[in-house]
mmCIF file of C-alpha atoms in Angstrom:
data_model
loop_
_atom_site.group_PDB
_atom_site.id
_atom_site.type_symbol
_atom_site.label_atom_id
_atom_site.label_comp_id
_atom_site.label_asym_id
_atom_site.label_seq_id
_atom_site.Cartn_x
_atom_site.Cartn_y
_atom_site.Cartn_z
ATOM 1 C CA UNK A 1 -4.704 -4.371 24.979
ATOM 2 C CA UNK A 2 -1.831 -6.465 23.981
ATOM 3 C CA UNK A 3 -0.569 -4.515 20.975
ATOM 4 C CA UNK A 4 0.846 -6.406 18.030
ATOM 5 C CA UNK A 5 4.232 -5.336 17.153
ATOM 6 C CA UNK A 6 3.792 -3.325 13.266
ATOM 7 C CA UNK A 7 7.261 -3.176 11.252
ATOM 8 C CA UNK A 8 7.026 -0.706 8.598
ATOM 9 C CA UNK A 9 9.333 -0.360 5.817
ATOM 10 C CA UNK A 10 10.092 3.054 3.669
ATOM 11 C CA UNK A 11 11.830 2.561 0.368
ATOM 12 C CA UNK A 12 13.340 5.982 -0.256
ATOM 13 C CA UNK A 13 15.914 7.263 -3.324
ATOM 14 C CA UNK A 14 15.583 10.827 -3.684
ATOM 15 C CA UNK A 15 12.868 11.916 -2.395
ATOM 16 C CA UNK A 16 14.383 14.148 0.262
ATOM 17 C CA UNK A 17 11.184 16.945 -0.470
ATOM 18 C CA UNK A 18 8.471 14.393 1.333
ATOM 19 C CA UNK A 19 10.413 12.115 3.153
ATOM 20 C CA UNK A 20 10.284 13.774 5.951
ATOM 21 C CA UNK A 21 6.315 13.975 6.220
ATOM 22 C CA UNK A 22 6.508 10.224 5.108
ATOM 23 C CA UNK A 23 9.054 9.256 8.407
ATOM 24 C CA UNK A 24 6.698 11.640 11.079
ATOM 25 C CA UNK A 25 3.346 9.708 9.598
ATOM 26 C CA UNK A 26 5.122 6.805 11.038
ATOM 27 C CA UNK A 27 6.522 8.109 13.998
ATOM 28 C CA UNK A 28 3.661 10.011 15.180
ATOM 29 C CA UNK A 29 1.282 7.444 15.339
ATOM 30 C CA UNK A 30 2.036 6.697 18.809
ATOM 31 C CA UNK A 31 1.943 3.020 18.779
ATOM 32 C CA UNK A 32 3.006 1.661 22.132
ATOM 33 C CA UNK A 33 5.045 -1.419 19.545
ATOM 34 C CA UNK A 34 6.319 -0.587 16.428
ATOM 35 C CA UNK A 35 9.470 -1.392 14.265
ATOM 36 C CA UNK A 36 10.700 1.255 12.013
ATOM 37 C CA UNK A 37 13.066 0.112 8.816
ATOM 38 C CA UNK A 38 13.965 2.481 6.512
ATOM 39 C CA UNK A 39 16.376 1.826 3.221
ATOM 40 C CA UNK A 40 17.425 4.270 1.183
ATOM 41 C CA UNK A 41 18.856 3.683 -2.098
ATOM 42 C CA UNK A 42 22.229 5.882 -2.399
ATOM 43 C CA UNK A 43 20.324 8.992 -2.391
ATOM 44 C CA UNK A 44 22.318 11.997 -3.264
ATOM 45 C CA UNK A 45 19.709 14.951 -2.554
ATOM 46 C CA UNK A 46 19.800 15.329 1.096
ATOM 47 C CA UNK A 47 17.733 12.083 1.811
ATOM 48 C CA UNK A 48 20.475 10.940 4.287
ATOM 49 C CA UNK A 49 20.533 13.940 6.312
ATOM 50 C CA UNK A 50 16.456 13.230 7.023
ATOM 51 C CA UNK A 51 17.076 9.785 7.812
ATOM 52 C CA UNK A 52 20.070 10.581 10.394
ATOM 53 C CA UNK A 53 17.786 13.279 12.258
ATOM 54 C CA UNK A 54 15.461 10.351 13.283
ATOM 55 C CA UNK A 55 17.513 7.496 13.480
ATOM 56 C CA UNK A 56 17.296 7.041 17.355
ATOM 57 C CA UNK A 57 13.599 6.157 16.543
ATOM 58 C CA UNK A 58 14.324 3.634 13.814
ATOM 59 C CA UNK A 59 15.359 -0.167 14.629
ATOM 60 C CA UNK A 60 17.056 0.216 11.305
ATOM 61 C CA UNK A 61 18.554 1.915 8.366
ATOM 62 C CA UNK A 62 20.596 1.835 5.676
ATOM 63 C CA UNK A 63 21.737 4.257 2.423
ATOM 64 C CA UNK A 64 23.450 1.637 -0.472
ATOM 65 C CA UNK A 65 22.642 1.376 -3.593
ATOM 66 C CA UNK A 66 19.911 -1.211 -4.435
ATOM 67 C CA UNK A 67 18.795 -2.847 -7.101
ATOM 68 C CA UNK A 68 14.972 -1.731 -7.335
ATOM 69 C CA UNK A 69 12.250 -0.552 -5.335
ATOM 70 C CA UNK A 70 11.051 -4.223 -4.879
ATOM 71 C CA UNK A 71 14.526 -5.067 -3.670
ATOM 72 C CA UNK A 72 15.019 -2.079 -0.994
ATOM 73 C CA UNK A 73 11.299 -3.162 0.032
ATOM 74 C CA UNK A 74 12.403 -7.145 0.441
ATOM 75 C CA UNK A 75 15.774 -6.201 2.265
ATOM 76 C CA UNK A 76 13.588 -4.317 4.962
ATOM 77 C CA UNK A 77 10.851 -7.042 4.784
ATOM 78 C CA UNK A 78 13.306 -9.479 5.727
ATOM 79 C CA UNK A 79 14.831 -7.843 8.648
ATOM 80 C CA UNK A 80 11.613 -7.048 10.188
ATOM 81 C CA UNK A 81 10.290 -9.042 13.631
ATOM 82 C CA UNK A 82 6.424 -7.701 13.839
ATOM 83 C CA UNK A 83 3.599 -9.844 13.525
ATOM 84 C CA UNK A 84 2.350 -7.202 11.014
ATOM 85 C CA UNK A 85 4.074 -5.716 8.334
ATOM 86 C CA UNK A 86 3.649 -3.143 5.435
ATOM 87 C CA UNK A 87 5.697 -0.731 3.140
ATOM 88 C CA UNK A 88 4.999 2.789 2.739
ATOM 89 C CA UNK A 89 7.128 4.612 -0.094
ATOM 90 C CA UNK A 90 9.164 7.494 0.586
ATOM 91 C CA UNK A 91 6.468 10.214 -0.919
ATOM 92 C CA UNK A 92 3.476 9.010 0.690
ATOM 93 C CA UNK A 93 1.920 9.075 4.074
ATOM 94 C CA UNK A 94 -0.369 7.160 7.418
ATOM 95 C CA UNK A 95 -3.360 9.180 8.850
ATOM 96 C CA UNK A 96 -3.155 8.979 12.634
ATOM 97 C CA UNK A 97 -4.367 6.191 14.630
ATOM 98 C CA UNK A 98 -3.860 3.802 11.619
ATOM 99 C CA UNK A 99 -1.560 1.329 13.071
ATOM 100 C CA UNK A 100 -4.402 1.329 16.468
ATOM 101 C CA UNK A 101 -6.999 0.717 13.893
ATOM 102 C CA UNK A 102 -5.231 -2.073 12.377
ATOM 103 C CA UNK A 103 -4.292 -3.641 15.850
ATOM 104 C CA UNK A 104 -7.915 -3.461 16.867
ATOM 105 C CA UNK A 105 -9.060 -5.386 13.772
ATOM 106 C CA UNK A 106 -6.535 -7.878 14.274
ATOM 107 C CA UNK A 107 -7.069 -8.720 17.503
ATOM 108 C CA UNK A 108 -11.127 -8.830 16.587
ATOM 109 C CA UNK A 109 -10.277 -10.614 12.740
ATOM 110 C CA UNK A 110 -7.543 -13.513 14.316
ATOM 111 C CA UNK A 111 -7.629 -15.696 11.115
ATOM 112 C CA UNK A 112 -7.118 -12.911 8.525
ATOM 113 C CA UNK A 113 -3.843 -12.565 6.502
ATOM 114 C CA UNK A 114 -4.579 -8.738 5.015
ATOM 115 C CA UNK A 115 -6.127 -5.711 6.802
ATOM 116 C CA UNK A 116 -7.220 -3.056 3.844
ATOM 117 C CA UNK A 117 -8.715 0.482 4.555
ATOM 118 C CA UNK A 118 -9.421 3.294 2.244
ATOM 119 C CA UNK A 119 -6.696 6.074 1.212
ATOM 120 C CA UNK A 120 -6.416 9.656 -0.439
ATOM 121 C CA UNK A 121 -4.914 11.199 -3.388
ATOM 122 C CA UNK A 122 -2.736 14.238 -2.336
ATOM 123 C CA UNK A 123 -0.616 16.747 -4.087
ATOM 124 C CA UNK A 124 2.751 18.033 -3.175
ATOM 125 C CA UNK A 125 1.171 20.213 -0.266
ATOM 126 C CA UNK A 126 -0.683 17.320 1.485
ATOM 127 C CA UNK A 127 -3.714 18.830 -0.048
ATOM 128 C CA UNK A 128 -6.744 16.334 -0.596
ATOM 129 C CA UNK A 129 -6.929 15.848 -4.536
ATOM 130 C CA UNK A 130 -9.764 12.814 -4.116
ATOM 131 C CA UNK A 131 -10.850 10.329 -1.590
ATOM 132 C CA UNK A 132 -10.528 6.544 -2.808
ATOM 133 C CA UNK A 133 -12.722 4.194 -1.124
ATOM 134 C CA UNK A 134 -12.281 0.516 -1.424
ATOM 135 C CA UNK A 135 -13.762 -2.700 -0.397
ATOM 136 C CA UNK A 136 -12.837 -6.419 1.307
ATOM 137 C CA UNK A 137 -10.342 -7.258 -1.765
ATOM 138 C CA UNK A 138 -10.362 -10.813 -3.382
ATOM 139 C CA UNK A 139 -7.977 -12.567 -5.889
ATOM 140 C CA UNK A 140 -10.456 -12.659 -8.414
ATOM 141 C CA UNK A 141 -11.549 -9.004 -8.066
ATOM 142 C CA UNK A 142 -7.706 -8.225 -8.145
ATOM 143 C CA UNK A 143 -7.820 -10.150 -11.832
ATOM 144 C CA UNK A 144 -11.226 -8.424 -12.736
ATOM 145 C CA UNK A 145 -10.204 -4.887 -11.717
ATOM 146 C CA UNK A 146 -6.610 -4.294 -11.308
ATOM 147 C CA UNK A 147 -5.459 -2.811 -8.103
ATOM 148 C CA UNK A 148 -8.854 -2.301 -5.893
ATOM 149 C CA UNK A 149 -6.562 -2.121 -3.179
ATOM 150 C CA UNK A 150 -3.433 0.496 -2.280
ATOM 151 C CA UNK A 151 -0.083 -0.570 -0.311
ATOM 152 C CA UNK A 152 -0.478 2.822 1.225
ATOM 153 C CA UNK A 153 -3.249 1.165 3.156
ATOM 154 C CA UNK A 154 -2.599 -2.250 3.772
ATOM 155 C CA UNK A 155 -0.987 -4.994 6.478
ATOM 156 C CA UNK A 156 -0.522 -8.423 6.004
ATOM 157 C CA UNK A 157 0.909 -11.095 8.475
ATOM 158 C CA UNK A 158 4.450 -11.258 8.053
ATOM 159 C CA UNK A 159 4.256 -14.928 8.382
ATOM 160 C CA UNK A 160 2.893 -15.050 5.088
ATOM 161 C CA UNK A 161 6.529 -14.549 3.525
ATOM 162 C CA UNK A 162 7.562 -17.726 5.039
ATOM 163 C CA UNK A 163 4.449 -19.476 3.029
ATOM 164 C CA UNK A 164 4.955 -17.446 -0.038
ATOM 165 C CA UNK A 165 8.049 -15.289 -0.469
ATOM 166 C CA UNK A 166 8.995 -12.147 -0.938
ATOM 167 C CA UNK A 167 8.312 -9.368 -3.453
ATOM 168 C CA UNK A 168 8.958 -10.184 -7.065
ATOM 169 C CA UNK A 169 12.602 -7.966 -7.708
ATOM 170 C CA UNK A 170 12.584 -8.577 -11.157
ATOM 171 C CA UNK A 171 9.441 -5.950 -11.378
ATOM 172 C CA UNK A 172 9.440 -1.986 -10.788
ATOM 173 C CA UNK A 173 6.437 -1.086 -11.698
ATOM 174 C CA UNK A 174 3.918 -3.951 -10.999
ATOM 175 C CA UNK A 175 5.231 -5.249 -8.501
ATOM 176 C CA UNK A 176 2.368 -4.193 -5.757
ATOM 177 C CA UNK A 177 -0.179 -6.303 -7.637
ATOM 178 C CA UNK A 178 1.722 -9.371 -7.924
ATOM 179 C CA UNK A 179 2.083 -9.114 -4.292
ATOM 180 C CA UNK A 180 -1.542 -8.807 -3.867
ATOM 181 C CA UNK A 181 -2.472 -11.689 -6.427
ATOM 182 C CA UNK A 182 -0.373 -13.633 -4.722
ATOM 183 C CA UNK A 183 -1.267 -13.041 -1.404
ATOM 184 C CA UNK A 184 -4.978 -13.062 -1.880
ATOM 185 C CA UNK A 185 -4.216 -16.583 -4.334
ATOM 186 C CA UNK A 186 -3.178 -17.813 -1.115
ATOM 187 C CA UNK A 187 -4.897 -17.135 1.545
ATOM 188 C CA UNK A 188 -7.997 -15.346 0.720
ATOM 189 C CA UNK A 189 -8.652 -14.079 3.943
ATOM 190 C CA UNK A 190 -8.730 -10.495 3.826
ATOM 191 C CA UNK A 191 -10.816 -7.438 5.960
ATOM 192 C CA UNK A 192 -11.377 -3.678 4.325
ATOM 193 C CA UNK A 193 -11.571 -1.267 6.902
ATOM 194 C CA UNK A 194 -13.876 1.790 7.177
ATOM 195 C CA UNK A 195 -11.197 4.488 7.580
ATOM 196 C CA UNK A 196 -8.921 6.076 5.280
ATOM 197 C CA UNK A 197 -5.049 4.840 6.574
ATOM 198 C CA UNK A 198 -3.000 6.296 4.545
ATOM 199 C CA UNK A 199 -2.656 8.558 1.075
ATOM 200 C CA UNK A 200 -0.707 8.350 -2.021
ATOM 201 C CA UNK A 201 0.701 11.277 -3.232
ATOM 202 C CA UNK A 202 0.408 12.035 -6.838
ATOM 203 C CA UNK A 203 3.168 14.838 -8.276
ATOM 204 C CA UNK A 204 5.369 14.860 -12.100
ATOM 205 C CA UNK A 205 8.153 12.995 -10.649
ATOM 206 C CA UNK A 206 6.188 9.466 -9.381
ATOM 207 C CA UNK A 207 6.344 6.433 -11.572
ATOM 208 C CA UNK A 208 2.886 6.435 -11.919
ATOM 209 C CA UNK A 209 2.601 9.614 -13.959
ATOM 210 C CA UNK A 210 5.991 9.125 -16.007
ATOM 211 C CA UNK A 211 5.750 5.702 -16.613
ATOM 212 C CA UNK A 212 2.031 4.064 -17.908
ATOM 213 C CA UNK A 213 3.346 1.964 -20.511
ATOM 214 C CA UNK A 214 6.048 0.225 -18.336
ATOM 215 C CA UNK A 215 3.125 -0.274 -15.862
ATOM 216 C CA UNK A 216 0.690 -1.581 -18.655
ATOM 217 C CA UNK A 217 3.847 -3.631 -19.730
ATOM 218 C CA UNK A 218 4.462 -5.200 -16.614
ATOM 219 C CA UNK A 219 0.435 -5.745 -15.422
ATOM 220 C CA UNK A 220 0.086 -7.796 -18.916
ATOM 221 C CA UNK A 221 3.360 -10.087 -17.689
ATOM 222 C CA UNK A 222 1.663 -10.621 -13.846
ATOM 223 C CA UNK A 223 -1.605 -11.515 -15.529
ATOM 224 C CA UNK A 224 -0.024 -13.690 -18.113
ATOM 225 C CA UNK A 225 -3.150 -15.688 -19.402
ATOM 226 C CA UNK A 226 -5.645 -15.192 -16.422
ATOM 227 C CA UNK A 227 -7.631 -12.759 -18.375
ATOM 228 C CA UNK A 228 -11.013 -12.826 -17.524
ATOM 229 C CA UNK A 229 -14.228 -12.579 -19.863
ATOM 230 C CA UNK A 230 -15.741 -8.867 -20.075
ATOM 231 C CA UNK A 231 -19.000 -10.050 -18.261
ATOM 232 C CA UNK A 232 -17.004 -11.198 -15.413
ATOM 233 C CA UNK A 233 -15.727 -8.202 -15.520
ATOM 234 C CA UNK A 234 -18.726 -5.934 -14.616
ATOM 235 C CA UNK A 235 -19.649 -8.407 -12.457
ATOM 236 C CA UNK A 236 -17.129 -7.953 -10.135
ATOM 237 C CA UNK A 237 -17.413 -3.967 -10.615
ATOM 238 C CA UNK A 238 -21.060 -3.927 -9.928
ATOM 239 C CA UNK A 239 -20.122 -6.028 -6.402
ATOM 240 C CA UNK A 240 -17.846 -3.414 -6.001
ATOM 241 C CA UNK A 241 -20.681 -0.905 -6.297
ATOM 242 C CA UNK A 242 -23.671 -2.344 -4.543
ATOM 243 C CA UNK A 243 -20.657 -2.890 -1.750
ATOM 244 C CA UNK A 244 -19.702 0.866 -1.926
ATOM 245 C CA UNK A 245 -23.436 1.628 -1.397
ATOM 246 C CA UNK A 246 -23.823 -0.735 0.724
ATOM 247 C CA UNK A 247 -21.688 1.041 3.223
ATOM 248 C CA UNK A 248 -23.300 4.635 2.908
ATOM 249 C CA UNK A 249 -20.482 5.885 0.651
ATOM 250 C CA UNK A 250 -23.505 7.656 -2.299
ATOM 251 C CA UNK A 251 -21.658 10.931 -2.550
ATOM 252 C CA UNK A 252 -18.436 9.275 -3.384
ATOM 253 C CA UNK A 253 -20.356 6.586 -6.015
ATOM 254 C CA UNK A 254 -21.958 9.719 -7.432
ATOM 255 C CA UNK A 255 -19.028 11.755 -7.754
ATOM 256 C CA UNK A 256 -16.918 9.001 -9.227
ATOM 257 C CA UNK A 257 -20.280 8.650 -11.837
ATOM 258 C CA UNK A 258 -19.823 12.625 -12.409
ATOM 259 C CA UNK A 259 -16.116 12.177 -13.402
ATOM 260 C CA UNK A 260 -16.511 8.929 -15.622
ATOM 261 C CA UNK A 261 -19.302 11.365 -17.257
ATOM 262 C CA UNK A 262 -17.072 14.009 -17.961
ATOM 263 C CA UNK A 263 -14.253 12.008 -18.830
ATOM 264 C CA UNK A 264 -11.690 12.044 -16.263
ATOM 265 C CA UNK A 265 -9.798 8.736 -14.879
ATOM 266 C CA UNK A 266 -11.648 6.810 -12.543
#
């Protein structure tokens, strides 16, 4: 097969604890063409050290301080040559034979933009907190639903930047979705993949868990007046289930039924 080349960037700022795991999910994929770009923000914590014991496998890297995850993700964005690009942050991780899974669909899929595929939650020890399925991703199930996709599991052409530009650097915490919206806005043209790529790890010190109301802040700014009506809503949840049925996932529907029951976050 003629393999795509894949450029991956990792944002990284102190994070020394998983960066390591996050730079050998990369690196052990054993994809016969991939780009490596890691920036690092001026970390302090031993981050450097990590990044220097595997920089003869990285096409490039840099420690400075940055202005923003956004911006660390756009510097490596535009220094990258693949024909497929992603991000994946400092504290998360790839599942083997993601990159070959990608590849293969892109090669099969020639006129899509995004390749999606399913992720995990994990804890500090890599241990499996949830599975978190997902389905082919459109701009107006972005609107309806928020994030029904993860960057921890997604590739888009890196062509696309030259169409619509690069990350939004004056968000930190939305910044993902915008992306999304934007790229979905544009091209529409999207695949979800039947395997789980990737995992986001959830522990006390990720923006996620310290910092809702910045994200809630932010996600009202991105949608700014595209607010969809309630029954448009559930429409676009109930595709979302019939298409989660639809592909044999009944444990997982019924699980995620369980914890709404009971409660819990979705």
């Amino acid at each position: 097969m003629d393999w795509p080349r894949i450029s991956i960037i990792t944002p990284s700022f102190n994070q020394a604890e998983f960066l390591e795991r996050t730079i050998l999910s990369v690196l052990e994929q054993d994809y016969p063409d991939l780009e490596y770009i890691v920036i690092d923000g001026g970390s302090t914590d031993g981050s450097v050290d990590i990044i220097r014991k595997y920089e003869s496998h990285l096409a490039f890297w840099v420690s400075e301080e940055d202005q923003g995850q956004s911006h660390a993700i756009n510097k490596g964005l535009k220094r990258a040559t693949g024909d497929w690009v992603a991000w994946q942050n400092s504290d998360d991780i790839f599942y083997p034979d993601a990159f070959k899974r990608v590849a293969v669909a892109a090669k099969r899929y020639q006129k899509v933009d995004l390749i999606t595929g399913d992720i995990n939650l994990i804890d500090e020890s890599d241990r499996v907190i949830r599975e978190m399925k997902y389905v082919r991703p459109t701009y107006e199930a972005l609107l309806a639903e928020g994030m029904v996709l993860t960057n921890q599991a997604a590739f888009w052409r890196r062509g696309l930047h030259s169409r619509i530009g690069f990350l939004d650097e004056s968000l930190h915490y939305g910044f993902d979705y915008e992306w999304f919206l934007r790229v979905l806005r544009e091209t529409n043209q999207a695949v979800h993949l039947p395997y789980c790529l990737g995992a986001l790890r959830y522990h006390d010190a990720t923006k996620t868990s310290r910092s809702q109301p910045l994200f809630d802040a932010e996600y009202r700014r991105i949608i700014n007046g595209r607010v969809m009506p309630g029954w448009k809503k559930n429409a676009y949840r109930a595709r979302r289930l019939f298409l989660t049925l639809a592909n044999g996932h009944f444990g997982y529907v019924i699980r995620g039924l369980r914890r709404r029951a009971s409660g819990l976050s979705k």
